[in-house]
mmCIF file with all atom_site columns, N, CA, C and O in Angstrom:
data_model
loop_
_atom_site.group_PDB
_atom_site.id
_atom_site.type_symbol
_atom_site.label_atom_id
_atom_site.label_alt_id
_atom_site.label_comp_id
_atom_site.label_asym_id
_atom_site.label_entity_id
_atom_site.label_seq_id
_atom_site.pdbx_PDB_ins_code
_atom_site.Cartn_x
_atom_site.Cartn_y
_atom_site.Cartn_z
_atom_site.occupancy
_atom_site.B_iso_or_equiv
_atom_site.pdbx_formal_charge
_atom_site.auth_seq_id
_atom_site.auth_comp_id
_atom_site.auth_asym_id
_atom_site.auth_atom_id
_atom_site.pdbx_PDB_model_num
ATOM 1   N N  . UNK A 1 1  ? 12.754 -16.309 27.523 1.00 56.00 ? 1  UNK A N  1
ATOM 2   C CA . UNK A 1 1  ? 13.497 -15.224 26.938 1.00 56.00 ? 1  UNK A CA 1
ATOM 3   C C  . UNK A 1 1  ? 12.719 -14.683 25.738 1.00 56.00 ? 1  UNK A C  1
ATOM 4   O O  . UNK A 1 1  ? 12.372 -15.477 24.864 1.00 56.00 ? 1  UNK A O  1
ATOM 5   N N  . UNK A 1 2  ? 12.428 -13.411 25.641 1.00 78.00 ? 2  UNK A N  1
ATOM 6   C CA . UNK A 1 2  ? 12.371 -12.879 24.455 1.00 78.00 ? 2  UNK A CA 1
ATOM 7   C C  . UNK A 1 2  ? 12.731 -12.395 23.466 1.00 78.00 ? 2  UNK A C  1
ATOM 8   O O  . UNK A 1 2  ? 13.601 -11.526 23.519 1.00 78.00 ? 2  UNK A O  1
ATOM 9   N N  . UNK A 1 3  ? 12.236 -12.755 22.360 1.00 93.00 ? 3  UNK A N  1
ATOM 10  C CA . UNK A 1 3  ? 13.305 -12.997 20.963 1.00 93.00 ? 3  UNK A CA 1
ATOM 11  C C  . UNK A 1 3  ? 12.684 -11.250 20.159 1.00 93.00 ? 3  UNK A C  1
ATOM 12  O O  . UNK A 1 3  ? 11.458 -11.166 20.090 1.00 93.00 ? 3  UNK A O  1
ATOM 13  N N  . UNK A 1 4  ? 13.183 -10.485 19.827 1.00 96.00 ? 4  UNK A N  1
ATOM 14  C CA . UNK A 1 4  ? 12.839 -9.292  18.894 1.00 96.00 ? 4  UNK A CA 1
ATOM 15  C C  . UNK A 1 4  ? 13.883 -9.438  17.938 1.00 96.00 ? 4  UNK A C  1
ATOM 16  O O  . UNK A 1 4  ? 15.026 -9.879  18.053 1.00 96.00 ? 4  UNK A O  1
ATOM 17  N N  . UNK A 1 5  ? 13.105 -8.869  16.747 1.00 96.00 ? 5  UNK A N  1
ATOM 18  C CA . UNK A 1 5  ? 14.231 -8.672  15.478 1.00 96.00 ? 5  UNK A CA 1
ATOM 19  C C  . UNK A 1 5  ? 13.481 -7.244  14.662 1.00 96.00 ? 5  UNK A C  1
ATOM 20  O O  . UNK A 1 5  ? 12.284 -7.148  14.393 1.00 96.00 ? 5  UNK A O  1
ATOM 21  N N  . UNK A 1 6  ? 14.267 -6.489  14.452 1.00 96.00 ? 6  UNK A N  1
ATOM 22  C CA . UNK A 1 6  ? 13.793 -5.195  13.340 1.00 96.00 ? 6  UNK A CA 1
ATOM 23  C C  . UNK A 1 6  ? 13.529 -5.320  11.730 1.00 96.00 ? 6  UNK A C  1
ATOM 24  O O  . UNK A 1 6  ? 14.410 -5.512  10.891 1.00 96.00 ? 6  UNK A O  1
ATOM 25  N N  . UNK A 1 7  ? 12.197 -5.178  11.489 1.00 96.00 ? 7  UNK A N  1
ATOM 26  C CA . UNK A 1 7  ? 12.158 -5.157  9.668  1.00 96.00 ? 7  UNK A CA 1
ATOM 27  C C  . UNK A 1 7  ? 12.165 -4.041  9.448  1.00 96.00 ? 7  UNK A C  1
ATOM 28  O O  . UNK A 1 7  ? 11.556 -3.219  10.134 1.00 96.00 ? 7  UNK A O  1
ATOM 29  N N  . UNK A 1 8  ? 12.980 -3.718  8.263  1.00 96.00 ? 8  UNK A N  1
ATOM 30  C CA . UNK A 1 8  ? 13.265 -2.329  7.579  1.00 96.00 ? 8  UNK A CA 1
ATOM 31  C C  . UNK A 1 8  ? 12.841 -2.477  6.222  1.00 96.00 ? 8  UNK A C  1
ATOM 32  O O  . UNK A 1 8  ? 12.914 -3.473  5.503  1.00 96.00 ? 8  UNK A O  1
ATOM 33  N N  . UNK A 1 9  ? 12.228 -0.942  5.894  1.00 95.00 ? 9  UNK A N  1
ATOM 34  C CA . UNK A 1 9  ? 12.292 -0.848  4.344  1.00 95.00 ? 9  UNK A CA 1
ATOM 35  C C  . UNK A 1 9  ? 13.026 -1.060  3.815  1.00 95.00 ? 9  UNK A C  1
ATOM 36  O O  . UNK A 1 9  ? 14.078 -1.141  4.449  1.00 95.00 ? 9  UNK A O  1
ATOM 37  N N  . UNK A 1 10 ? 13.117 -1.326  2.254  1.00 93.00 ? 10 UNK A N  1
ATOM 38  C CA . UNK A 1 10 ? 14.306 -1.814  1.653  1.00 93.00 ? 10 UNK A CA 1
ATOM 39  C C  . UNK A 1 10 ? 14.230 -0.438  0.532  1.00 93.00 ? 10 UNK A C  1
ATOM 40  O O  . UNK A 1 10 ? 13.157 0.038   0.161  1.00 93.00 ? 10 UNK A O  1
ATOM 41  N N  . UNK A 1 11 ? 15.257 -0.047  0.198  1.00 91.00 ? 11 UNK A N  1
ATOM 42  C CA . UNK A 1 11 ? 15.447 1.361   -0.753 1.00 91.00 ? 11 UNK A CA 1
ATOM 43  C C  . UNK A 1 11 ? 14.284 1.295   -1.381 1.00 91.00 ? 11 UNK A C  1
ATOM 44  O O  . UNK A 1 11 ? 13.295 1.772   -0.824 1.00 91.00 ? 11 UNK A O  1
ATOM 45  N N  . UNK A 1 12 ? 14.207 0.864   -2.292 1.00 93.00 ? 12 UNK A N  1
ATOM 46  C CA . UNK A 1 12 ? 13.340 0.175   -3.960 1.00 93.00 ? 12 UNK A CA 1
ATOM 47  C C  . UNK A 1 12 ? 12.031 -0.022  -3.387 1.00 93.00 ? 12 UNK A C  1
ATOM 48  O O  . UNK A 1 12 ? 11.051 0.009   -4.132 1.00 93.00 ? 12 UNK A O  1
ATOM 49  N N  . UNK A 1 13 ? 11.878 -0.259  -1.916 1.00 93.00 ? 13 UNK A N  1
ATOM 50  C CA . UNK A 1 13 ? 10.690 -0.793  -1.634 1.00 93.00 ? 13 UNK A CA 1
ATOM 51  C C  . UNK A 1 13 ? 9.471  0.208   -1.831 1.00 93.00 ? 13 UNK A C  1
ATOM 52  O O  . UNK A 1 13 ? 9.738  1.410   -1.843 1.00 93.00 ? 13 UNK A O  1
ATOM 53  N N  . UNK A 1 14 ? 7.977  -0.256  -2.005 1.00 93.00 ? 14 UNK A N  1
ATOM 54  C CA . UNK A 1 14 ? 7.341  0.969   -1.853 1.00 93.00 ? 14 UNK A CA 1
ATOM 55  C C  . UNK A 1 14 ? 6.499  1.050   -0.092 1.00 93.00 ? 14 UNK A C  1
ATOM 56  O O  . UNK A 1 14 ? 6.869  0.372   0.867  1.00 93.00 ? 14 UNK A O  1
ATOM 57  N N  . UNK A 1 15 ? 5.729  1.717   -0.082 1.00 91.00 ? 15 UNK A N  1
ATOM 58  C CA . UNK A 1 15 ? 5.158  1.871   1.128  1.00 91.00 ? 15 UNK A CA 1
ATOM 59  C C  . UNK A 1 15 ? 4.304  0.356   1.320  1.00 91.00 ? 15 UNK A C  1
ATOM 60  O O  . UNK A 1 15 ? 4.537  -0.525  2.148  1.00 91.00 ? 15 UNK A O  1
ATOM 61  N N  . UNK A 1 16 ? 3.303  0.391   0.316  1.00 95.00 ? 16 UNK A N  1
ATOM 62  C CA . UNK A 1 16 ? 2.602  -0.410  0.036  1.00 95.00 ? 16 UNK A CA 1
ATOM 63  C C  . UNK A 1 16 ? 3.250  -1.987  0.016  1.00 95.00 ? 16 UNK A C  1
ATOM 64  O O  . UNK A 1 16 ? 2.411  -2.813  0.377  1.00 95.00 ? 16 UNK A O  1
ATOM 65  N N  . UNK A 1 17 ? 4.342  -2.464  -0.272 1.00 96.00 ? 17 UNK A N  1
ATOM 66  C CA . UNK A 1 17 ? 4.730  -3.760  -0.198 1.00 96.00 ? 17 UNK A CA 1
ATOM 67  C C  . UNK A 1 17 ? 5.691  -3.701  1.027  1.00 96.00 ? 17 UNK A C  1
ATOM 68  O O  . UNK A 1 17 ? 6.065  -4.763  1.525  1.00 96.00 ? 17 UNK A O  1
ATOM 69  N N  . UNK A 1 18 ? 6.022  -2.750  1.431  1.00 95.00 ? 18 UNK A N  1
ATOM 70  C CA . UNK A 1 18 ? 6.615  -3.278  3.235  1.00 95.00 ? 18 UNK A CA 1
ATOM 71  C C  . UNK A 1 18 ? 5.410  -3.208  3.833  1.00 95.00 ? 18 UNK A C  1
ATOM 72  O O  . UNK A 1 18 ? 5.816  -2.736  4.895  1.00 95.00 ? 18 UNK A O  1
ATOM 73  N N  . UNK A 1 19 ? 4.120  -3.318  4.004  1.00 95.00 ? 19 UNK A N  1
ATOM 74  C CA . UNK A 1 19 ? 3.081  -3.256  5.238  1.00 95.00 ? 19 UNK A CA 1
ATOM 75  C C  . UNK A 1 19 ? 2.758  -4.490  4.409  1.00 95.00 ? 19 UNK A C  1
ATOM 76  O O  . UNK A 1 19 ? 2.843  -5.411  5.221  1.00 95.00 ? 19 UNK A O  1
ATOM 77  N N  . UNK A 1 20 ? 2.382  -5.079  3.040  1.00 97.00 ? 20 UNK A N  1
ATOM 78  C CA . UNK A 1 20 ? 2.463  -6.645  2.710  1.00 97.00 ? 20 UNK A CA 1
ATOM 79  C C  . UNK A 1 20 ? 3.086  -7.212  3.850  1.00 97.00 ? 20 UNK A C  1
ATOM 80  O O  . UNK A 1 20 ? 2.715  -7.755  4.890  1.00 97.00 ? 20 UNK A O  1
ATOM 81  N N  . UNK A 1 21 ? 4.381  -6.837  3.193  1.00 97.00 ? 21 UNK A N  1
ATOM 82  C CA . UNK A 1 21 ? 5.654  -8.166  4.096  1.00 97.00 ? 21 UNK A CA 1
ATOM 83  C C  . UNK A 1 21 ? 5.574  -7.734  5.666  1.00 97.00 ? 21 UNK A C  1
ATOM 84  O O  . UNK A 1 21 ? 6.324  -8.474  6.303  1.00 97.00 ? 21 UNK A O  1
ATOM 85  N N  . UNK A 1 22 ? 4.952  -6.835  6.464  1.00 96.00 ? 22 UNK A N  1
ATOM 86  C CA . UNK A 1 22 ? 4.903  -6.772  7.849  1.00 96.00 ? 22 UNK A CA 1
ATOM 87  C C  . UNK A 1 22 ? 3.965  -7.453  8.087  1.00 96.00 ? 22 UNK A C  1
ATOM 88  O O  . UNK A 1 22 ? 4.122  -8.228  9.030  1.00 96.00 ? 22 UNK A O  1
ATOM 89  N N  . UNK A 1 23 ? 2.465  -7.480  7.294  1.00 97.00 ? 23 UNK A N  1
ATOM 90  C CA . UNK A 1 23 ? 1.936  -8.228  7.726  1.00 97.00 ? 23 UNK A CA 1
ATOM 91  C C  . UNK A 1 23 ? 1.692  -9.837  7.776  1.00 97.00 ? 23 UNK A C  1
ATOM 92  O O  . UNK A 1 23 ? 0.942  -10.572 8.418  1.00 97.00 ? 23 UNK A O  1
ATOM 93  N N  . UNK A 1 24 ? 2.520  -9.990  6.957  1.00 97.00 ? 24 UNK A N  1
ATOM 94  C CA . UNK A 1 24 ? 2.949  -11.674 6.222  1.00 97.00 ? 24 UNK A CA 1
ATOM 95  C C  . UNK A 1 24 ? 3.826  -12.177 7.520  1.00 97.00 ? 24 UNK A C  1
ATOM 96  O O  . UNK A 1 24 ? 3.491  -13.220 8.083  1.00 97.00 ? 24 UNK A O  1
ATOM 97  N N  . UNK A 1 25 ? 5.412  -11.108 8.173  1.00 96.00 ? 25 UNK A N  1
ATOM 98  C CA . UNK A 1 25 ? 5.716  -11.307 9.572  1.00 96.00 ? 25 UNK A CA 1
ATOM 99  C C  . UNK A 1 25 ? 4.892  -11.772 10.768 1.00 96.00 ? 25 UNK A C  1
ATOM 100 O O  . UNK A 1 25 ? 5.026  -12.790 11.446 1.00 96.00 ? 25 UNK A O  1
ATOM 101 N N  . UNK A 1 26 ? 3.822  -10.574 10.881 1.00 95.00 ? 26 UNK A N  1
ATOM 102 C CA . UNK A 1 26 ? 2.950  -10.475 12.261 1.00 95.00 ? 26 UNK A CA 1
ATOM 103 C C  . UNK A 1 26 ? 1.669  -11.526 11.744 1.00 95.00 ? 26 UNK A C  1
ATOM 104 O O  . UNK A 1 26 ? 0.634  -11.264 12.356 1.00 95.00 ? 26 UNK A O  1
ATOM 105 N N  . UNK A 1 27 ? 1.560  -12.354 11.016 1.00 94.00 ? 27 UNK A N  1
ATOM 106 C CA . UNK A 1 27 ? 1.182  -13.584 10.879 1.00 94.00 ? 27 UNK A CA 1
ATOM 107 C C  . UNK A 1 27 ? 1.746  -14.853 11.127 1.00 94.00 ? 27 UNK A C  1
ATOM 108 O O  . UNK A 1 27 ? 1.237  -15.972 11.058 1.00 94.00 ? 27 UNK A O  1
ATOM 109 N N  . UNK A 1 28 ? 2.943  -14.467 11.443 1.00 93.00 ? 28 UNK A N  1
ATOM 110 C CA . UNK A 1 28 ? 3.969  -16.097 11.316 1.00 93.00 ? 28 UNK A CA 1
ATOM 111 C C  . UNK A 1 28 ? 4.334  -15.556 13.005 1.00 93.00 ? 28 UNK A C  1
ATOM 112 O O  . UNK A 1 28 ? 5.462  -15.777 13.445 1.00 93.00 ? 28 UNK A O  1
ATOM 113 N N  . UNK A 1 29 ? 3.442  -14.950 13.747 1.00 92.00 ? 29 UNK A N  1
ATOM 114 C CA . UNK A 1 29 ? 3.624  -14.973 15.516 1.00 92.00 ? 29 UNK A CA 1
ATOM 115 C C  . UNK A 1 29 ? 4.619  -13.958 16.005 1.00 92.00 ? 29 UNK A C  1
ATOM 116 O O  . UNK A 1 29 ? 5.136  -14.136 17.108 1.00 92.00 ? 29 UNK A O  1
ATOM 117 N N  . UNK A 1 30 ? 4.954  -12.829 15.225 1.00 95.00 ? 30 UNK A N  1
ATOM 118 C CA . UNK A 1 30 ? 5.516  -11.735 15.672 1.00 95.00 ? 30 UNK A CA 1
ATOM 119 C C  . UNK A 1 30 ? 4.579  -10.234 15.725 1.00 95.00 ? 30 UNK A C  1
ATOM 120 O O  . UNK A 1 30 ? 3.817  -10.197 14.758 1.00 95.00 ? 30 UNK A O  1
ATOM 121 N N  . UNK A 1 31 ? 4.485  -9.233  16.455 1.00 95.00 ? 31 UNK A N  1
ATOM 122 C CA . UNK A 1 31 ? 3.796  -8.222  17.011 1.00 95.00 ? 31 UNK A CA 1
ATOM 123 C C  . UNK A 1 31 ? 4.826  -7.273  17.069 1.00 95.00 ? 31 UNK A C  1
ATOM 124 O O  . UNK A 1 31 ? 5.939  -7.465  17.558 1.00 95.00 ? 31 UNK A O  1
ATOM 125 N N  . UNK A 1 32 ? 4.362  -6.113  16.487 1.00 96.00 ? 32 UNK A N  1
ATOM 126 C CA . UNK A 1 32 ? 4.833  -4.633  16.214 1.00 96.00 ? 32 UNK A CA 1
ATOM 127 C C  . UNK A 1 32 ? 4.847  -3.906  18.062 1.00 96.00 ? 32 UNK A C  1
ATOM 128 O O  . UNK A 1 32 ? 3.995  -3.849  18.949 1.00 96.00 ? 32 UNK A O  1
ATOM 129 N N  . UNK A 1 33 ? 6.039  -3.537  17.964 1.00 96.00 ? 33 UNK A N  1
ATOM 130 C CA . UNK A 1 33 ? 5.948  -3.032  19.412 1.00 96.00 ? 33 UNK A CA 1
ATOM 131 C C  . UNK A 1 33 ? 6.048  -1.424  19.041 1.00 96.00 ? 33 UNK A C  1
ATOM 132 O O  . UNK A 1 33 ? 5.314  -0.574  19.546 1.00 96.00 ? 33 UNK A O  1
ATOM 133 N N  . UNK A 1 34 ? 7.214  -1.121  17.948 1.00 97.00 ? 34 UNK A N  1
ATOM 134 C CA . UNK A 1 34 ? 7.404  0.030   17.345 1.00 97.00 ? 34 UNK A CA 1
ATOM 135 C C  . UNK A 1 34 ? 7.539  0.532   16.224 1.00 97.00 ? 34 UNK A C  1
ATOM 136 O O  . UNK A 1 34 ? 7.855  -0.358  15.435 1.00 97.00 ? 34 UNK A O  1
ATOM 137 N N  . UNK A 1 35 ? 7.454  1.621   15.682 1.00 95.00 ? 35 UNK A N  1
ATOM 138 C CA . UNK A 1 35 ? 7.893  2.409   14.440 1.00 95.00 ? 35 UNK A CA 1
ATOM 139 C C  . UNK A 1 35 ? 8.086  3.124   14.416 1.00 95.00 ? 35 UNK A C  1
ATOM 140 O O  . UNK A 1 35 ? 7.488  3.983   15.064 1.00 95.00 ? 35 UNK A O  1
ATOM 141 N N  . UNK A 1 36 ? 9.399  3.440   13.405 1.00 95.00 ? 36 UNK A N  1
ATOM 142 C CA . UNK A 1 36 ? 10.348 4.661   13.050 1.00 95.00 ? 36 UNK A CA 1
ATOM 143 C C  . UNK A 1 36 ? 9.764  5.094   11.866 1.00 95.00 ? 36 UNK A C  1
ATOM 144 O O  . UNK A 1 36 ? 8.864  4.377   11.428 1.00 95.00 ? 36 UNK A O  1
ATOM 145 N N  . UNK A 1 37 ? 10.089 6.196   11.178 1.00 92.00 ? 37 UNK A N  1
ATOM 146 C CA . UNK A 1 37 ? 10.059 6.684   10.268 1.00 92.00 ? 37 UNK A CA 1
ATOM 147 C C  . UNK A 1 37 ? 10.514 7.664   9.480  1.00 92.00 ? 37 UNK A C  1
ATOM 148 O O  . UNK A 1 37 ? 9.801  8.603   9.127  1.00 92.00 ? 37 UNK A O  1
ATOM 149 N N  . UNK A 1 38 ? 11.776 7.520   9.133  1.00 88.00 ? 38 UNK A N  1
ATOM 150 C CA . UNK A 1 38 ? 12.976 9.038   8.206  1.00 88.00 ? 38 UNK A CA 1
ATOM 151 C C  . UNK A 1 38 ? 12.969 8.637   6.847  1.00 88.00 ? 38 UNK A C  1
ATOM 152 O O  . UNK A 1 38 ? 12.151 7.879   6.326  1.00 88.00 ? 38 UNK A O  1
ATOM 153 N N  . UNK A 1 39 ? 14.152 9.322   6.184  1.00 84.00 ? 39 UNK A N  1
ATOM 154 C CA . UNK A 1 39 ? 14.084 9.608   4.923  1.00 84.00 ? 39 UNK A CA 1
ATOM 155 C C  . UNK A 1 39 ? 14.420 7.891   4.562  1.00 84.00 ? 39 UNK A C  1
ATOM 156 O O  . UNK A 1 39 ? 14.184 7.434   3.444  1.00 84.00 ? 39 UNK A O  1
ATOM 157 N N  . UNK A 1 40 ? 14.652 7.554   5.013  1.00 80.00 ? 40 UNK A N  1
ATOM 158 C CA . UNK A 1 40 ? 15.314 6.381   4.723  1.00 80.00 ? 40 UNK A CA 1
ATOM 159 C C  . UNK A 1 40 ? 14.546 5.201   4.424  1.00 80.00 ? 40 UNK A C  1
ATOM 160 O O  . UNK A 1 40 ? 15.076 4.129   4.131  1.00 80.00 ? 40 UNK A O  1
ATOM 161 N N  . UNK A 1 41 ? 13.188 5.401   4.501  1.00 90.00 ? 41 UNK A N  1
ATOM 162 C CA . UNK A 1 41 ? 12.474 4.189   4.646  1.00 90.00 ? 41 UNK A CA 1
ATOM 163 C C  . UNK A 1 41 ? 11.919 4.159   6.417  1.00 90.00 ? 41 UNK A C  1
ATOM 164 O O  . UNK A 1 41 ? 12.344 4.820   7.365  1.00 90.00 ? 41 UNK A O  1
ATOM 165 N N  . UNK A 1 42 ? 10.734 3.031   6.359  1.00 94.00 ? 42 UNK A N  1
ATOM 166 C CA . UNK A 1 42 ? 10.363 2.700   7.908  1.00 94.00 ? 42 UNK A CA 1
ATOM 167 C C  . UNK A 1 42 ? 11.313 1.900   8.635  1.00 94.00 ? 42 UNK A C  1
ATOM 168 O O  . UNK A 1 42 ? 12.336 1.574   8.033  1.00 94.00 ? 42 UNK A O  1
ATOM 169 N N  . UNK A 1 43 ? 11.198 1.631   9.489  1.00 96.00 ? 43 UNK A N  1
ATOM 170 C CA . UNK A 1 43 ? 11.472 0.306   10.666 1.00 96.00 ? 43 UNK A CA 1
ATOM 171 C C  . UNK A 1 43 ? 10.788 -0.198  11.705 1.00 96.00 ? 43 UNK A C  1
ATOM 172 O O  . UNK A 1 43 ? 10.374 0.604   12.542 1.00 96.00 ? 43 UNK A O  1
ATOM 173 N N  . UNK A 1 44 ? 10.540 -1.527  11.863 1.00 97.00 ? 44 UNK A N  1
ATOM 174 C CA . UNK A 1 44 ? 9.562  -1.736  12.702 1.00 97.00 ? 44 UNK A CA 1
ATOM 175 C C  . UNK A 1 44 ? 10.158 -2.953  13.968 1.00 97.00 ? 44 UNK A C  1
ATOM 176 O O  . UNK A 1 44 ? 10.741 -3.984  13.633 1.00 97.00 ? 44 UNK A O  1
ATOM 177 N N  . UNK A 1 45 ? 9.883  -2.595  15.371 1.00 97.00 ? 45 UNK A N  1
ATOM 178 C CA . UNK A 1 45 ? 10.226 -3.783  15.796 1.00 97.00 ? 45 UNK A CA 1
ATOM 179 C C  . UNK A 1 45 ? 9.415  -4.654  16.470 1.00 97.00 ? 45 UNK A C  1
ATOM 180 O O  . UNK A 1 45 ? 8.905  -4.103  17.446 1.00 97.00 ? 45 UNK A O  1
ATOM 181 N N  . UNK A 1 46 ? 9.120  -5.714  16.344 1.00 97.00 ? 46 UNK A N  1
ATOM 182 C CA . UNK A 1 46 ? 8.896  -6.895  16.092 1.00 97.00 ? 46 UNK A CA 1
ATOM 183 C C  . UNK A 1 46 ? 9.450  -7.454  17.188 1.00 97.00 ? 46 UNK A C  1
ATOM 184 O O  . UNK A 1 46 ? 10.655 -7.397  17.437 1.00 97.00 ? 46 UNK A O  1
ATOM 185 N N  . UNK A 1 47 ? 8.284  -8.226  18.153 1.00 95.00 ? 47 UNK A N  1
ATOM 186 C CA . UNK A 1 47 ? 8.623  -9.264  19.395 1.00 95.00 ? 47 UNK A CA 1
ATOM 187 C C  . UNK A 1 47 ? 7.898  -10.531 19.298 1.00 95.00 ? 47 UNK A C  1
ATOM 188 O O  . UNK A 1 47 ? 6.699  -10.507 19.023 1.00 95.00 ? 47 UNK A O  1
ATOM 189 N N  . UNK A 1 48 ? 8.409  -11.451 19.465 1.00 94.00 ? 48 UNK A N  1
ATOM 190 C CA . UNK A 1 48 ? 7.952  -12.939 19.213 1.00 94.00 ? 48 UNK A CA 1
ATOM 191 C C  . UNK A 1 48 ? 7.262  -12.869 20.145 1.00 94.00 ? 48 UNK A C  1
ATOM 192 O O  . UNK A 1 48 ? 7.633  -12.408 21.225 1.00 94.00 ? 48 UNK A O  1
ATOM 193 N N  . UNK A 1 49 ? 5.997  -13.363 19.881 1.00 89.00 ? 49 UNK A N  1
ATOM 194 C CA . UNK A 1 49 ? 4.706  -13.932 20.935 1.00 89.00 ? 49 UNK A CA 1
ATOM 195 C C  . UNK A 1 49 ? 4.367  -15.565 21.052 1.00 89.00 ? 49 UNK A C  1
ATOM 196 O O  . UNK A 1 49 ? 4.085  -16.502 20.305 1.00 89.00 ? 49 UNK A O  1
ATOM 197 N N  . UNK A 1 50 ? 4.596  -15.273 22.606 1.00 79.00 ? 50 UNK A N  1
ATOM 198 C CA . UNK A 1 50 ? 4.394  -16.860 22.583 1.00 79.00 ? 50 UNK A CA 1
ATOM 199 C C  . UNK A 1 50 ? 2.718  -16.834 22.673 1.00 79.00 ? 50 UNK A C  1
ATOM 200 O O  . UNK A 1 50 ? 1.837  -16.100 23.120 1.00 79.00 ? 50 UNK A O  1
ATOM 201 N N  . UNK A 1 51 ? 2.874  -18.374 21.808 1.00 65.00 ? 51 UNK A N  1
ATOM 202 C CA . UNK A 1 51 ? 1.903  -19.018 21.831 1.00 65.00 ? 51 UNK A CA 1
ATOM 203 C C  . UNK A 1 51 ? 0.067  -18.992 22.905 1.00 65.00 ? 51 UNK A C  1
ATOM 204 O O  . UNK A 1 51 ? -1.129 -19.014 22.613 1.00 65.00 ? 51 UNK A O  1
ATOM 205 N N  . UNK A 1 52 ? 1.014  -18.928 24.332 1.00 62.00 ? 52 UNK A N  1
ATOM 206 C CA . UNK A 1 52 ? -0.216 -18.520 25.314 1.00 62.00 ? 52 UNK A CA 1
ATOM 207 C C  . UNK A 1 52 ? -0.402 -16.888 25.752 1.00 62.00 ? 52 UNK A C  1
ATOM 208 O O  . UNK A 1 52 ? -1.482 -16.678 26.304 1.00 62.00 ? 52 UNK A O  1
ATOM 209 N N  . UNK A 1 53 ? 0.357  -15.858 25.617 1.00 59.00 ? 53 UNK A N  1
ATOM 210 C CA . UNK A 1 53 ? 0.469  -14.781 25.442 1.00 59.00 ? 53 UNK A CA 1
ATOM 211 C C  . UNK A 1 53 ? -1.044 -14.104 24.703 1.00 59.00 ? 53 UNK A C  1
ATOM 212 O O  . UNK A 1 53 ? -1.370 -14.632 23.640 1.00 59.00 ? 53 UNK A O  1
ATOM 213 N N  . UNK A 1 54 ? -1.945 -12.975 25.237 1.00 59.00 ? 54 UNK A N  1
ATOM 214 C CA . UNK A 1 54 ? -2.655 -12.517 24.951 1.00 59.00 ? 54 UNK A CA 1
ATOM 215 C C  . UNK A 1 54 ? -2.248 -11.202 24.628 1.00 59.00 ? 54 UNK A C  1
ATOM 216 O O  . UNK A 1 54 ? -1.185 -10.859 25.145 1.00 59.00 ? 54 UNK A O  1
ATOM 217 N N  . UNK A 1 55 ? -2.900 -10.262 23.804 1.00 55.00 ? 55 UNK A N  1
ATOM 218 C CA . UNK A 1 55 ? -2.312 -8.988  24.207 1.00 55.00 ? 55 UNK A CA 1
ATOM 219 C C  . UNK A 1 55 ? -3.490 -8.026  23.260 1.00 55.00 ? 55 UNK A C  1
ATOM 220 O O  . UNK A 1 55 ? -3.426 -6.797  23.260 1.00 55.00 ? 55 UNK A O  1
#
C-alpha cells in the first residue's frame, strides 16, 4: 500500500525555509509527486518510497 501525505506552507513561512523542510522530508524516503501554488502559500505531495523502488 501506498502511504502519501501533503506538506504545506505555513503563513509566516518564507519561500526559502519550506524547500529547507521539503528537503529535510524527501531525505527521510518521501518523493514530490506534485505542486500547487496560490496566494496561500505552496503544497506539495509527497509519496513514501519504498526502500527497493527506483525512480
Amino acid at each position: 500500500m501506498e502511504e502519501y501525505k501533503i506538506l504545506s506552507q505555513k503563513i509566516i513561512e518564507s519561500t526559502k525555509t519550506f524547500e529547507k523542510r521539503l528537503n529535510e522530508v524527501c531525505q527521510q524516503g518521501w518523493k514530490p509527486i506534485s505542486l500547487a501554488a496560490g496566494q496561500g502559500g505552496n503544497a506539495v505531495l509527497l509519496q513514501k518510497i519504498d526502500k527497493y523502488d527506483r525512480y
